[in-house]
Coordinates of N, CA and C and ligand atoms in Angstrom, one line a residue:
M219 N -36.4 32.6 -31.3 CA -37.4 33.6 -31.5 C -38.0 34.0 -30.1
K220 N -38.3 35.4 -30.0 CA -38.9 35.9 -28.8 C -40.4 35.7 -28.8
E221 N -41.0 35.3 -27.7 CA -42.5 35.1 -27.7 C -43.2 36.4 -27.2
L222 N -44.3 36.7 -27.8 CA -45.0 37.9 -27.4 C -46.5 37.6 -27.3
L223 N -47.1 37.9 -26.1 CA -48.5 37.6 -25.9 C -49.4 38.9 -26.3
I224 N -50.3 38.6 -27.2 CA -51.2 39.7 -27.6 C -52.6 39.5 -26.9
A225 N -53.1 40.5 -26.2 CA -54.3 40.4 -25.4 C -55.5 40.6 -26.3
T226 N -55.7 39.6 -27.2 CA -56.9 39.7 -28.1 C -57.4 38.3 -28.4
K227 N -58.7 38.3 -28.7 CA -59.3 37.0 -29.1 C -59.8 37.2 -30.6
N228 N -59.4 38.3 -31.2 CA -59.9 38.6 -32.6 C -58.9 37.9 -33.5
A229 N -59.4 36.9 -34.2 CA -58.6 36.0 -35.0 C -58.0 36.8 -36.2
G230 N -58.7 37.8 -36.7 CA -58.2 38.7 -37.8 C -57.0 39.5 -37.3
K231 N -57.1 40.0 -36.1 CA -55.9 40.7 -35.6 C -54.7 39.8 -35.4
V232 N -55.0 38.6 -34.8 CA -53.9 37.7 -34.5 C -53.2 37.4 -35.8
K233 N -53.9 37.1 -36.9 CA -53.2 36.8 -38.1 C -52.3 37.9 -38.6
E234 N -52.8 39.1 -38.4 CA -52.0 40.3 -38.8 C -50.8 40.5 -37.9
F235 N -51.0 40.3 -36.6 CA -49.9 40.4 -35.7 C -48.8 39.3 -35.8
E236 N -49.3 38.2 -36.2 CA -48.3 37.1 -36.5 C -47.3 37.5 -37.6
D237 N -47.9 38.2 -38.7 CA -47.1 38.7 -39.8 C -46.3 39.9 -39.4
L238 N -46.9 40.9 -38.7 CA -46.3 42.1 -38.4 C -45.2 41.9 -37.4
F239 N -45.5 41.2 -36.3 CA -44.4 41.0 -35.2 C -43.4 39.9 -35.7
G240 N -43.9 39.0 -36.6 CA -43.0 38.0 -37.1 C -41.8 38.6 -37.8
E241 N -42.1 39.7 -38.5 CA -41.0 40.4 -39.2 C -40.0 41.0 -38.2
L242 N -40.4 41.2 -37.0 CA -39.5 41.7 -36.0 C -38.9 40.6 -35.1
G243 N -39.1 39.4 -35.5 CA -38.4 38.2 -34.8 C -39.2 37.7 -33.6
F244 N -40.5 38.0 -33.6 CA -41.3 37.5 -32.5 C -42.2 36.3 -33.0
T245 N -42.5 35.3 -32.1 CA -43.6 34.4 -32.3 C -44.7 34.9 -31.4
V246 N -45.9 35.0 -32.0 CA -47.1 35.6 -31.3 C -48.0 34.5 -30.7
T247 N -48.4 34.7 -29.4 CA -49.5 33.9 -28.9 C -50.6 34.9 -28.5
S248 N -51.8 34.4 -28.3 CA -52.9 35.4 -28.0 C -53.9 34.7 -27.1
L249 N -54.9 35.4 -26.8 CA -55.9 34.8 -25.8 C -56.7 33.7 -26.5
L250 N -56.6 33.6 -27.8 CA -57.2 32.4 -28.5 C -56.5 31.1 -28.0
D251 N -55.3 31.3 -27.5 CA -54.5 30.1 -26.9 C -54.9 29.8 -25.5
Y252 N -55.7 30.8 -24.9 CA -56.1 30.6 -23.5 C -57.6 30.8 -23.4
P253 N -58.4 29.9 -24.0 CA -59.8 30.1 -24.1 C -60.6 30.3 -22.7
S254 N -59.9 29.8 -21.6 CA -60.6 29.9 -20.3 C -60.6 31.3 -19.8
I255 N -59.7 32.2 -20.4 CA -59.6 33.6 -19.8 C -60.8 34.4 -20.4
E256 N -61.5 35.0 -19.4 CA -62.7 35.8 -19.7 C -62.3 37.0 -20.6
D257 N -63.2 37.6 -21.4 CA -63.0 38.8 -22.1 C -62.7 39.9 -21.1
V258 N -61.8 40.8 -21.3 CA -61.6 42.0 -20.4 C -62.6 43.0 -20.8
E259 N -63.3 43.5 -19.8 CA -64.4 44.5 -20.1 C -63.8 45.9 -20.6
E260 N -64.2 46.3 -21.7 CA -63.6 47.6 -22.3 C -64.5 48.8 -21.8
T261 N -64.1 49.3 -20.7 CA -64.9 50.4 -20.0 C -64.4 51.8 -20.4
G262 N -63.3 51.8 -21.3 CA -62.8 53.1 -21.7 C -63.7 53.8 -22.7
V263 N -63.4 55.1 -22.9 CA -64.1 55.9 -23.9 C -63.2 56.2 -25.1
T264 N -61.9 55.8 -25.0 CA -61.0 56.0 -26.1 C -60.3 54.7 -26.4
F265 N -59.8 54.6 -27.6 CA -59.0 53.4 -28.0 C -57.8 53.2 -27.1
E266 N -57.2 54.4 -26.8 CA -56.0 54.3 -25.9 C -56.3 53.7 -24.6
Q267 N -57.5 54.2 -24.0 CA -57.9 53.7 -22.7 C -58.2 52.2 -22.7
N268 N -58.9 51.8 -23.8 CA -59.3 50.3 -23.9 C -58.1 49.4 -24.1
A269 N -57.2 49.9 -25.0 CA -55.9 49.1 -25.2 C -55.1 49.0 -23.9
T270 N -55.1 50.1 -23.1 CA -54.3 50.0 -21.9 C -55.0 49.1 -20.9
I271 N -56.3 49.2 -20.8 CA -57.1 48.3 -19.9 C -56.8 46.8 -20.2
K272 N -56.9 46.5 -21.5 CA -56.7 45.1 -21.9 C -55.3 44.6 -21.7
A273 N -54.3 45.5 -22.0 CA -52.9 45.1 -21.9 C -52.5 44.9 -20.4
E274 N -53.0 45.8 -19.6 CA -52.6 45.7 -18.2 C -53.3 44.6 -17.4
A275 N -54.5 44.3 -17.8 CA -55.2 43.2 -17.1 C -54.5 41.9 -17.4
I276 N -54.1 41.7 -18.7 CA -53.5 40.4 -19.0 C -52.0 40.3 -18.6
S277 N -51.4 41.5 -18.6 CA -50.0 41.5 -18.1 C -50.0 41.2 -16.6
H278 N -50.9 41.7 -15.8 CA -51.0 41.3 -14.4 C -51.2 39.8 -14.2
L279 N -52.1 39.3 -15.1 CA -52.4 37.8 -15.0 C -51.2 37.0 -15.3
F280 N -50.4 37.3 -16.3 CA -49.3 36.5 -16.7 C -48.0 36.9 -16.2
G281 N -47.9 38.1 -15.6 CA -46.7 38.6 -15.1 C -45.6 38.8 -16.1
K282 N -46.1 39.2 -17.4 CA -45.0 39.5 -18.4 C -45.5 40.6 -19.3
I283 N -44.6 41.0 -20.2 CA -45.0 42.1 -21.2 C -46.1 41.6 -22.1
V284 N -47.1 42.4 -22.2 CA -48.3 42.1 -23.1 C -48.7 43.3 -23.9
V285 N -49.0 42.9 -25.2 CA -49.5 44.0 -26.1 C -51.0 43.8 -26.3
A286 N -51.7 44.9 -26.3 CA -53.2 44.9 -26.7 C -53.4 45.9 -27.8
D287 N -54.5 45.6 -28.5 CA -54.9 46.5 -29.7 C -56.3 46.9 -29.4
D288 N -56.6 48.2 -29.4 CA -58.0 48.6 -29.5 C -58.2 49.4 -30.8
S289 N -59.1 49.0 -31.6 CA -59.2 49.7 -32.9 C -60.6 49.8 -33.4
G290 N -60.8 50.6 -34.4 CA -62.2 50.7 -34.9 C -62.3 51.8 -36.0
L291 N -63.5 52.1 -36.3 CA -63.8 53.0 -37.4 C -64.5 54.3 -37.0
F292 N -64.0 55.4 -37.4 CA -64.7 56.7 -37.2 C -65.3 57.1 -38.6
V293 N -66.6 57.3 -38.6 CA -67.3 57.7 -39.8 C -67.7 59.2 -39.7
D294 N -67.2 60.1 -40.5 CA -67.5 61.5 -40.3 C -69.0 61.8 -40.4
A295 N -69.7 61.2 -41.4 CA -71.1 61.6 -41.5 C -72.0 61.1 -40.3
L296 N -71.4 60.2 -39.5 CA -72.1 59.7 -38.3 C -71.5 60.4 -37.0
G297 N -70.8 61.5 -37.2 CA -70.2 62.2 -36.0 C -69.2 61.3 -35.3
G298 N -68.5 60.5 -36.1 CA -67.4 59.7 -35.6 C -67.8 58.3 -35.1
E299 N -69.1 58.0 -35.2 CA -69.6 56.6 -34.9 C -69.0 55.6 -35.9
P300 N -68.9 54.4 -35.6 CA -69.1 53.7 -34.3 C -67.9 53.8 -33.3
G301 N -66.8 54.3 -33.8 CA -65.6 54.6 -32.8 C -65.3 53.4 -31.9
V302 N -65.2 53.6 -30.6 CA -64.8 52.6 -29.7 C -65.9 51.5 -29.6
Y303 N -67.1 51.7 -30.2 CA -68.1 50.7 -30.2 C -68.2 49.9 -31.5
S304 N -67.1 50.0 -32.3 CA -67.1 49.3 -33.6 C -67.4 47.9 -33.5
A305 N -66.9 47.2 -32.5 CA -67.0 45.7 -32.5 C -68.5 45.4 -32.1
R306 N -69.1 46.2 -31.3 CA -70.4 45.9 -30.7 C -71.5 46.8 -31.4
Y307 N -71.2 47.4 -32.6 CA -72.1 48.3 -33.2 C -73.5 47.8 -33.4
A308 N -73.5 46.5 -33.9 CA -74.8 45.9 -34.1 C -75.2 44.9 -33.0
G309 N -74.5 44.9 -31.9 CA -74.9 44.0 -30.8 C -73.7 43.3 -30.1
M310 N -73.9 42.8 -28.9 CA -72.8 42.2 -28.1 C -72.2 40.9 -28.8
E311 N -72.8 40.4 -29.8 CA -72.2 39.2 -30.4 C -71.1 39.5 -31.3
K312 N -70.9 40.8 -31.5 CA -69.7 41.3 -32.3 C -69.6 40.6 -33.7
N313 N -70.8 40.7 -34.4 CA -70.9 40.0 -35.7 C -70.5 41.0 -36.8
D314 N -69.4 40.7 -37.5 CA -68.9 41.6 -38.5 C -69.9 41.9 -39.6
E315 N -70.6 40.9 -40.1 CA -71.6 41.1 -41.2 C -72.7 42.0 -40.7
A316 N -73.2 41.8 -39.5 CA -74.3 42.6 -38.9 C -73.8 44.1 -38.7
N317 N -72.5 44.2 -38.3 CA -71.9 45.6 -38.1 C -71.9 46.3 -39.5
I318 N -71.5 45.6 -40.5 CA -71.4 46.2 -41.8 C -72.8 46.6 -42.3
Q319 N -73.8 45.7 -42.2 CA -75.1 46.0 -42.7 C -75.7 47.2 -41.9
K320 N -75.4 47.3 -40.6 CA -76.0 48.4 -39.8 C -75.4 49.7 -40.3
L321 N -74.0 49.7 -40.6 CA -73.4 50.9 -41.0 C -73.9 51.4 -42.4
L322 N -74.0 50.4 -43.3 CA -74.5 50.7 -44.7 C -75.9 51.3 -44.6
T323 N -76.7 50.8 -43.7 CA -78.1 51.3 -43.5 C -78.1 52.7 -43.0
N324 N -77.2 53.0 -42.0 CA -77.1 54.3 -41.4 C -76.5 55.3 -42.4
L325 N -75.8 54.8 -43.5 CA -75.2 55.8 -44.4 C -76.0 55.8 -45.7
E326 N -77.2 55.2 -45.7 CA -78.0 55.0 -47.0 C -78.1 56.3 -47.8
D327 N -78.5 57.5 -47.1 CA -78.7 58.7 -47.9 C -77.5 59.6 -48.0
V328 N -76.3 59.1 -47.6 CA -75.1 59.9 -47.6 C -74.4 59.8 -48.9
P329 N -74.2 60.9 -49.6 CA -73.6 60.9 -50.9 C -72.1 60.5 -50.9
K330 N -71.6 60.0 -52.0 CA -70.3 59.4 -52.1 C -69.2 60.3 -51.4
E331 N -69.2 61.6 -51.8 CA -68.1 62.5 -51.3 C -68.2 62.8 -49.8
K332 N -69.3 62.4 -49.2 CA -69.4 62.7 -47.8 C -69.2 61.4 -46.9
R333 N -68.8 60.3 -47.6 CA -68.6 59.0 -46.8 C -67.2 58.8 -46.4
T334 N -66.5 60.0 -46.0 CA -65.2 59.8 -45.5 C -65.1 59.2 -44.1
A335 N -64.0 58.4 -43.9 CA -63.9 57.6 -42.6 C -62.4 57.4 -42.3
R336 N -62.1 56.9 -41.1 CA -60.8 56.5 -40.9 C -60.8 55.4 -39.8
F337 N -59.8 54.4 -40.1 CA -59.6 53.4 -39.1 C -58.6 53.9 -38.1
H338 N -58.8 53.5 -36.9 CA -57.8 54.0 -35.9 C -57.4 52.8 -35.0
C339 N -56.1 52.8 -34.7 CA -55.6 51.6 -33.9 C -54.7 52.2 -32.8
A340 N -55.0 51.8 -31.5 CA -54.1 52.1 -30.4 C -53.5 50.8 -30.0
L341 N -52.2 50.7 -29.8 CA -51.5 49.6 -29.3 C -50.9 49.9 -28.0
A342 N -51.2 49.1 -26.9 CA -50.6 49.4 -25.6 C -49.7 48.2 -25.3
V343 N -48.5 48.6 -24.7 CA -47.6 47.6 -24.2 C -47.5 47.7 -22.7
A344 N -48.0 46.7 -22.0 CA -48.0 46.7 -20.5 C -46.7 45.9 -20.1
I345 N -45.9 46.6 -19.3 CA -44.6 46.0 -18.8 C -44.7 45.9 -17.3
P346 N -44.5 44.7 -16.7 CA -44.7 44.6 -15.3 C -43.8 45.6 -14.5
D347 N -44.4 46.3 -13.5 CA -43.8 47.3 -12.7 C -43.2 48.5 -13.4
K348 N -43.7 48.7 -14.7 CA -43.3 49.9 -15.4 C -44.6 50.6 -16.0
E349 N -44.4 51.8 -16.5 CA -45.4 52.6 -17.2 C -45.9 51.9 -18.5
T350 N -47.1 51.8 -18.7 CA -47.6 51.3 -20.0 C -47.4 52.3 -21.1
I351 N -46.9 51.8 -22.2 CA -46.6 52.6 -23.4 C -47.8 52.4 -24.4
V352 N -48.3 53.5 -25.0 CA -49.3 53.5 -26.0 C -48.9 54.2 -27.3
V353 N -49.1 53.6 -28.4 CA -48.9 54.2 -29.7 C -50.1 54.1 -30.5
E354 N -50.3 55.0 -31.5 CA -51.6 55.0 -32.3 C -51.3 55.1 -33.8
G355 N -52.2 54.7 -34.6 CA -52.0 54.8 -36.0 C -53.4 55.0 -36.7
T356 N -53.5 55.6 -37.8 CA -54.8 55.8 -38.5 C -54.6 55.4 -40.0
C357 N -55.7 55.2 -40.7 CA -55.7 55.0 -42.1 C -57.0 55.7 -42.7
E358 N -56.8 56.6 -43.6 CA -58.0 57.4 -44.1 C -58.6 56.6 -45.2
G359 N -59.9 56.8 -45.4 CA -60.6 56.1 -46.5 C -62.1 56.6 -46.6
M360 N -62.8 55.8 -47.4 CA -64.3 56.1 -47.6 C -65.1 54.9 -47.4
I361 N -66.3 55.0 -47.0 CA -67.2 53.8 -46.9 C -68.0 53.6 -48.2
T362 N -67.8 52.4 -48.7 CA -68.5 52.1 -50.0 C -70.0 51.9 -49.8
T363 N -70.8 51.7 -50.8 CA -72.2 51.4 -50.7 C -72.5 49.9 -50.7
E364 N -71.5 49.1 -51.1 CA -71.6 47.7 -50.9 C -70.2 47.0 -50.7
K365 N -70.3 45.7 -50.4 CA -69.0 45.1 -50.0 C -68.2 44.7 -51.3
H366 N -66.9 44.8 -51.1 CA -66.0 44.3 -52.2 C -64.8 43.7 -51.6
G367 N -64.5 42.4 -52.0 CA -63.3 41.8 -51.5 C -63.5 40.8 -50.4
E368 N -62.6 39.8 -50.3 CA -62.8 38.7 -49.4 C -61.7 38.7 -48.3
N369 N -60.7 39.5 -48.4 CA -59.5 39.4 -47.5 C -59.8 40.2 -46.2
G370 N -58.9 40.0 -45.3 CA -59.0 40.8 -44.0 C -60.1 40.4 -43.1
F371 N -60.7 41.3 -42.4 CA -61.8 41.0 -41.4 C -62.6 42.3 -41.1
G372 N -63.6 42.2 -40.3 CA -64.3 43.3 -39.8 C -64.9 44.1 -40.9
Y373 N -64.7 45.4 -40.9 CA -65.2 46.4 -41.8 C -64.5 46.5 -43.2
D374 N -63.4 45.6 -43.3 CA -62.6 45.7 -44.5 C -63.3 45.8 -45.9
P375 N -64.4 45.0 -46.0 CA -65.1 44.9 -47.3 C -65.7 46.2 -47.8
I376 N -65.9 47.2 -46.8 CA -66.6 48.4 -47.1 C -65.7 49.7 -46.9
F377 N -64.4 49.4 -46.6 CA -63.5 50.5 -46.4 C -62.6 50.7 -47.6
F378 N -62.9 51.7 -48.4 CA -62.2 52.0 -49.7 C -61.0 52.8 -49.4
V379 N -59.8 52.4 -49.9 CA -58.5 53.1 -49.7 C -58.3 53.9 -51.0
P380 N -58.5 55.2 -51.0 CA -58.4 56.0 -52.3 C -57.1 55.8 -53.0
Q381 N -56.0 55.9 -52.2 CA -54.7 55.9 -52.9 C -54.4 54.5 -53.6
L382 N -55.1 53.5 -53.2 CA -54.9 52.2 -53.9 C -56.1 51.8 -54.8
E383 N -57.2 52.6 -54.7 CA -58.4 52.4 -55.4 C -59.0 51.0 -55.2
K384 N -58.9 50.5 -54.0 CA -59.4 49.2 -53.6 C -59.9 49.3 -52.2
T385 N -60.8 48.3 -51.8 CA -61.2 48.2 -50.4 C -60.1 47.5 -49.7
M386 N -60.1 47.6 -48.4 CA -59.1 46.9 -47.6 C -59.2 45.4 -47.8
A387 N -60.4 44.9 -48.1 CA -60.6 43.5 -48.3 C -60.2 43.0 -49.6
Q388 N -59.9 44.0 -50.5 CA -59.4 43.6 -51.9 C -57.9 43.6 -51.9
L389 N -57.3 44.1 -50.8 CA -55.8 44.1 -50.7 C -55.2 42.8 -50.3
D390 N -54.1 42.4 -50.8 CA -53.4 41.2 -50.2 C -52.9 41.6 -48.9
K391 N -52.5 40.6 -48.0 CA -52.2 41.0 -46.6 C -50.9 41.8 -46.5
E392 N -50.0 41.5 -47.5 CA -48.7 42.3 -47.5 C -49.0 43.8 -47.7
T393 N -49.9 44.1 -48.6 CA -50.2 45.5 -48.9 C -50.9 46.1 -47.7
K394 N -51.9 45.4 -47.2 CA -52.7 45.9 -46.0 C -51.7 46.2 -44.9
N395 N -50.7 45.2 -44.7 CA -49.8 45.4 -43.5 C -48.8 46.5 -43.8
K396 N -48.9 47.2 -44.9 CA -48.0 48.3 -45.1 C -48.7 49.6 -44.9
I397 N -50.0 49.6 -45.1 CA -50.8 50.9 -45.1 C -51.8 51.0 -43.9
S398 N -52.1 49.9 -43.2 CA -53.2 50.0 -42.3 C -53.0 50.8 -41.1
H399 N -54.0 51.1 -40.3 CA -53.9 51.8 -39.0 C -53.1 51.0 -38.1
R400 N -53.2 49.6 -38.1 CA -52.4 48.7 -37.2 C -50.9 48.8 -37.6
A401 N -50.6 48.8 -38.9 CA -49.2 48.8 -39.4 C -48.6 50.2 -39.0
N402 N -49.4 51.2 -39.2 CA -48.9 52.6 -38.8 C -48.7 52.7 -37.3
A403 N -49.5 52.1 -36.5 CA -49.3 52.1 -35.0 C -48.0 51.3 -34.7
L404 N -47.9 50.2 -35.4 CA -46.7 49.3 -35.1 C -45.4 50.0 -35.5
K405 N -45.4 50.8 -36.5 CA -44.2 51.5 -36.9 C -43.7 52.3 -35.7
E406 N -44.6 52.9 -35.0 CA -44.3 53.7 -33.8 C -43.7 52.8 -32.7
L407 N -44.1 51.5 -32.7 CA -43.8 50.6 -31.6 C -42.4 50.0 -31.7
V408 N -41.9 50.0 -33.0 CA -40.7 49.2 -33.2 C -39.5 49.6 -32.3
P409 N -39.2 51.0 -32.2 CA -38.1 51.3 -31.3 C -38.3 50.9 -29.8
V410 N -39.6 50.9 -29.4 CA -39.9 50.5 -28.0 C -39.6 49.0 -27.9
M411 N -40.1 48.2 -28.8 CA -39.9 46.7 -28.7 C -38.4 46.4 -28.7
K412 N -37.6 47.2 -29.5 CA -36.2 46.9 -29.6 C -35.5 47.2 -28.2
Q413 N -36.1 48.1 -27.5 CA -35.5 48.4 -26.2 C -35.9 47.4 -25.1
L414 N -37.2 46.9 -25.3 CA -37.7 46.0 -24.3 C -37.2 44.5 -24.4
F415 N -36.8 44.1 -25.7 CA -36.4 42.7 -25.9 C -35.0 42.6 -26.4
Ligands
LIG126 O1 -60.9 43.5 -28.1 P1 -60.2 42.4 -28.9 O2 -60.2 41.0 -28.2 O3 -58.9 42.8 -29.4 O4 -61.1 42.0 -30.2 P2 -62.3 43.0 -30.7 O5 -62.7 42.4 -32.0 O6 -63.3 43.2 -29.7 O7 -61.5 44.3 -31.1 P3 -61.8 45.8 -30.7 O8 -62.5 45.9 -29.4 O9 -60.6 46.5 -30.9 O10 -62.9 46.2 -31.9 C1 -62.4 46.3 -33.1 C2 -63.5 46.6 -34.1 O11 -63.0 47.3 -35.2 C3 -63.0 46.5 -36.3 N1 -61.6 46.6 -36.9 C4 -60.5 46.7 -36.2 N2 -59.4 46.7 -37.0 C5 -59.9 46.4 -38.3 C6 -59.3 46.2 -39.5 O12 -58.0 46.1 -39.7 N3 -60.2 45.9 -40.5 C7 -61.5 45.9 -40.4 N4 -62.1 46.1 -39.2 C8 -61.3 46.3 -38.2 C9 -63.2 45.1 -35.8 O13 -64.0 44.3 -36.8 C10 -64.1 45.3 -34.6 O14 -65.4 45.4 -35.0
LIG127 MG1 -62.8 44.4 -28.0

């Protein structure tokens, strides 16, 4: 099996990448396996920039191909917030529950039909001495008024997927890994990974 380092400390993402890249014949390691490595500062204003920053910083450190994911939620009624600040929406401790509660509060007076949103994911592949490659994926949905479901991570309990009539957190992982923004970005990455490995 080929090994692939993902420049993330987000356990929810790691679990999904273990399944998604596992299907492509990779074993996944992440920055959770290297706790002494500092968080890479996300100074970009787009998901693509932040994914590139994370992938290139860790690729330079390890001298090998590294994938990074920068992802989050655009909510139309909030002018696209929280966007690239999705992880830190309620503060630097990046607490999922606090992020959810802040979003629900900010959407309190927004009627059901106006609660449209989309998850967005940028995946960057940093390759030593070569151009970084970035692919992106989205998933359309609506923000619910309360949480439903225990699966997944982050904003999943309040992200309703109309075509499945469930929140992301009510989906089993196989189904989420077919329709999510991360799965849609990864579909774009498959030909690239086949060339690189
Ligand atoms: O930067 P890394 O180390 O990858 O970890 P992170 O958690 O900081 O990740 P991001 O900067 O990409 O921020 C992602 C935010 O968007 C949320 N998010 C991303 N993908 C998600 C998904 O599939 N389901 C629910 N929330 C998601 C997640 O909870 C974070 O709040
Ligand atoms: Mg982050």
